[in-house]
Amino acid sequence: MREIACDESGYEGEKLIGSTTRFFAHASVRIPDPAAVLAELRARIKSPATQYKANHLLRPQHRATLRWFLGDTGPVHGRGHVFLLDKTAFVRDLVAEHIGTEIADDQVANDLLRVKGDPDLEFLPPPARARAAAFREWLGADPIGRSVLDPLVPAIVAAVAHWGPVTIAHDRQTQLPPRRVAVLTERCPSRASVSSTPPAIPRSR
């Protein structure tokens, strides 16, 4: 089974409104020989670092290396996938889907869709209030397995849909406990194994 490496940016769990960034981005990449790519980067950049981050390649003196890395003949071309999510639009779509109404205050909408807290539902019209109460009761029965807000779940599902049967190596995430890994395995469109490293937490269906 092929392995893809994943990382994210703009992730704050279920806090989508009032966070530091508007977008959540999740990238996955499949490089046939990562050790060889790292060795080539080390030779070109001439740095002893064992892990290269974007700031290494974005330095003006390494512009030629950046063009090689991302260019048509480089190791990343055609081997990457990015999932991009507008957090506010995501929350509004979820409210429409699960509560069946619009909520003017996006922060209130965010709070309504997460199990933490005890939001006042009195401002909602009676039909929407009943749906909101039923949704929160349903969510409370399994907050991890039934979470609708956590963007990491649809992002990983989208990555597996793009790559096919894969093993996923993810950076360490407190939001990838065994229960969520099991949910991801169930939702992925094809067989997948997910690990959050370090430490590794392999899970397979």
PDB file of N, CA, C and O in Angstrom, residues 40-41 44-45 56-75:
ATOM      1  N   GLU A  40      19.065  15.393  -1.997  1.00  0.00           N
ATOM      2  CA  GLU A  40      19.249  16.383  -3.059  1.00  0.00           C
ATOM      3  C   GLU A  40      19.060  17.803  -2.514  1.00  0.00           C
ATOM      4  O   GLU A  40      19.821  18.719  -2.861  1.00  0.00           O
ATOM      5  N   LEU A  41      18.057  17.978  -1.652  1.00  0.00           N
ATOM      6  CA  LEU A  41      17.850  19.288  -1.035  1.00  0.00           C
ATOM      7  C   LEU A  41      19.063  19.686  -0.193  1.00  0.00           C
ATOM      8  O   LEU A  41      19.513  20.833  -0.227  1.00  0.00           O
ATOM      9  N   ARG A  44      21.829  20.799  -2.425  1.00  0.00           N
ATOM     10  CA  ARG A  44      21.597  22.087  -3.075  1.00  0.00           C
ATOM     11  C   ARG A  44      21.628  23.244  -2.079  1.00  0.00           C
ATOM     12  O   ARG A  44      22.172  24.316  -2.359  1.00  0.00           O
ATOM     13  N   ILE A  45      21.013  23.033  -0.896  1.00  0.00           N
ATOM     14  CA  ILE A  45      20.914  24.109   0.085  1.00  0.00           C
ATOM     15  C   ILE A  45      22.166  24.190   0.963  1.00  0.00           C
ATOM     16  O   ILE A  45      22.487  25.226   1.515  1.00  0.00           O
ATOM     17  N   HIS A  56      13.260  27.289   4.529  1.00  0.00           N
ATOM     18  CA  HIS A  56      14.536  26.974   3.891  1.00  0.00           C
ATOM     19  C   HIS A  56      14.474  27.299   2.392  1.00  0.00           C
ATOM     20  O   HIS A  56      15.373  27.917   1.834  1.00  0.00           O
ATOM     21  N   LEU A  57      13.392  26.863   1.755  1.00  0.00           N
ATOM     22  CA  LEU A  57      13.278  27.021   0.306  1.00  0.00           C
ATOM     23  C   LEU A  57      12.874  28.436  -0.111  1.00  0.00           C
ATOM     24  O   LEU A  57      13.113  28.834  -1.253  1.00  0.00           O
ATOM     25  N   LEU A  58      12.246  29.180   0.796  1.00  0.00           N
ATOM     26  CA  LEU A  58      11.763  30.505   0.441  1.00  0.00           C
ATOM     27  C   LEU A  58      12.819  31.598   0.582  1.00  0.00           C
ATOM     28  O   LEU A  58      12.563  32.749   0.233  1.00  0.00           O
ATOM     29  N   ARG A  59      13.988  31.247   1.065  1.00  0.00           N
ATOM     30  CA  ARG A  59      15.055  32.243   1.164  1.00  0.00           C
ATOM     31  C   ARG A  59      15.521  32.629  -0.242  1.00  0.00           C
ATOM     32  O   ARG A  59      15.642  31.771  -1.118  1.00  0.00           O
ATOM     33  N   PRO A  60      15.790  33.920  -0.451  1.00  0.00           N
ATOM     34  CA  PRO A  60      16.165  34.383  -1.806  1.00  0.00           C
ATOM     35  C   PRO A  60      17.327  33.606  -2.420  1.00  0.00           C
ATOM     36  O   PRO A  60      17.310  33.320  -3.622  1.00  0.00           O
ATOM     37  N   GLN A  61      18.296  33.223  -1.616  1.00  0.00           N
ATOM     38  CA  GLN A  61      19.469  32.533  -2.166  1.00  0.00           C
ATOM     39  C   GLN A  61      19.155  31.109  -2.622  1.00  0.00           C
ATOM     40  O   GLN A  61      19.975  30.483  -3.294  1.00  0.00           O
ATOM     41  N   HIS A  62      17.967  30.602  -2.259  1.00  0.00           N
ATOM     42  CA  HIS A  62      17.597  29.238  -2.639  1.00  0.00           C
ATOM     43  C   HIS A  62      16.466  29.211  -3.657  1.00  0.00           C
ATOM     44  O   HIS A  62      15.786  28.200  -3.820  1.00  0.00           O
ATOM     45  N   ARG A  63      16.264  30.312  -4.359  1.00  0.00           N
ATOM     46  CA  ARG A  63      15.164  30.405  -5.322  1.00  0.00           C
ATOM     47  C   ARG A  63      15.289  29.354  -6.426  1.00  0.00           C
ATOM     48  O   ARG A  63      14.291  28.774  -6.863  1.00  0.00           O
ATOM     49  N   ALA A  64      16.500  29.076  -6.872  1.00  0.00           N
ATOM     50  CA  ALA A  64      16.692  28.067  -7.916  1.00  0.00           C
ATOM     51  C   ALA A  64      16.291  26.680  -7.414  1.00  0.00           C
ATOM     52  O   ALA A  64      15.691  25.885  -8.152  1.00  0.00           O
ATOM     53  N   THR A  65      16.578  26.408  -6.145  1.00  0.00           N
ATOM     54  CA  THR A  65      16.194  25.120  -5.564  1.00  0.00           C
ATOM     55  C   THR A  65      14.676  25.018  -5.454  1.00  0.00           C
ATOM     56  O   THR A  65      14.096  23.961  -5.708  1.00  0.00           O
ATOM     57  N   LEU A  66      14.040  26.126  -5.099  1.00  0.00           N
ATOM     58  CA  LEU A  66      12.579  26.148  -5.014  1.00  0.00           C
ATOM     59  C   LEU A  66      11.966  25.877  -6.379  1.00  0.00           C
ATOM     60  O   LEU A  66      11.002  25.090  -6.488  1.00  0.00           O
ATOM     61  N   ARG A  67      12.505  26.481  -7.432  1.00  0.00           N
ATOM     62  CA  ARG A  67      11.979  26.261  -8.781  1.00  0.00           C
ATOM     63  C   ARG A  67      12.165  24.787  -9.188  1.00  0.00           C
ATOM     64  O   ARG A  67      11.284  24.207  -9.825  1.00  0.00           O
ATOM     65  N   TRP A  68      13.289  24.215  -8.813  1.00  0.00           N
ATOM     66  CA  TRP A  68      13.501  22.791  -9.105  1.00  0.00           C
ATOM     67  C   TRP A  68      12.502  21.926  -8.346  1.00  0.00           C
ATOM     68  O   TRP A  68      11.889  21.022  -8.912  1.00  0.00           O
ATOM     69  N   PHE A  69      12.321  22.224  -7.065  1.00  0.00           N
ATOM     70  CA  PHE A  69      11.472  21.396  -6.197  1.00  0.00           C
ATOM     71  C   PHE A  69      10.021  21.377  -6.679  1.00  0.00           C
ATOM     72  O   PHE A  69       9.367  20.330  -6.672  1.00  0.00           O
ATOM     73  N   LEU A  70       9.519  22.543  -7.125  1.00  0.00           N
ATOM     74  CA  LEU A  70       8.117  22.656  -7.540  1.00  0.00           C
ATOM     75  C   LEU A  70       7.920  22.581  -9.049  1.00  0.00           C
ATOM     76  O   LEU A  70       6.787  22.520  -9.521  1.00  0.00           O
ATOM     77  N   GLY A  71       9.004  22.590  -9.793  1.00  0.00           N
ATOM     78  CA  GLY A  71       8.906  22.658 -11.244  1.00  0.00           C
ATOM     79  C   GLY A  71       8.464  21.365 -11.911  1.00  0.00           C
ATOM     80  O   GLY A  71       8.276  20.328 -11.264  1.00  0.00           O
ATOM     81  N   ASP A  72       8.318  21.447 -13.234  1.00  0.00           N
ATOM     82  CA  ASP A  72       7.804  20.316 -14.016  1.00  0.00           C
ATOM     83  C   ASP A  72       8.635  19.048 -13.861  1.00  0.00           C
ATOM     84  O   ASP A  72       8.107  17.941 -13.983  1.00  0.00           O
ATOM     85  N   THR A  73       9.920  19.183 -13.633  1.00  0.00           N
ATOM     86  CA  THR A  73      10.787  18.008 -13.514  1.00  0.00           C
ATOM     87  C   THR A  73      11.175  17.721 -12.071  1.00  0.00           C
ATOM     88  O   THR A  73      11.999  16.841 -11.799  1.00  0.00           O
ATOM     89  N   GLY A  74      10.570  18.459 -11.127  1.00  0.00           N
ATOM     90  CA  GLY A  74      10.904  18.291  -9.717  1.00  0.00           C
ATOM     91  C   GLY A  74      10.162  17.139  -9.067  1.00  0.00           C
ATOM     92  O   GLY A  74       9.265  16.526  -9.664  1.00  0.00           O
ATOM     93  N   PRO A  75      10.489  16.838  -7.818  1.00  0.00           N
ATOM     94  CA  PRO A  75       9.925  15.673  -7.137  1.00  0.00           C
ATOM     95  C   PRO A  75       8.470  15.816  -6.700  1.00  0.00           C
ATOM     96  O   PRO A  75       7.809  14.820  -6.406  1.00  0.00           O
TER      97      PRO A  75
END
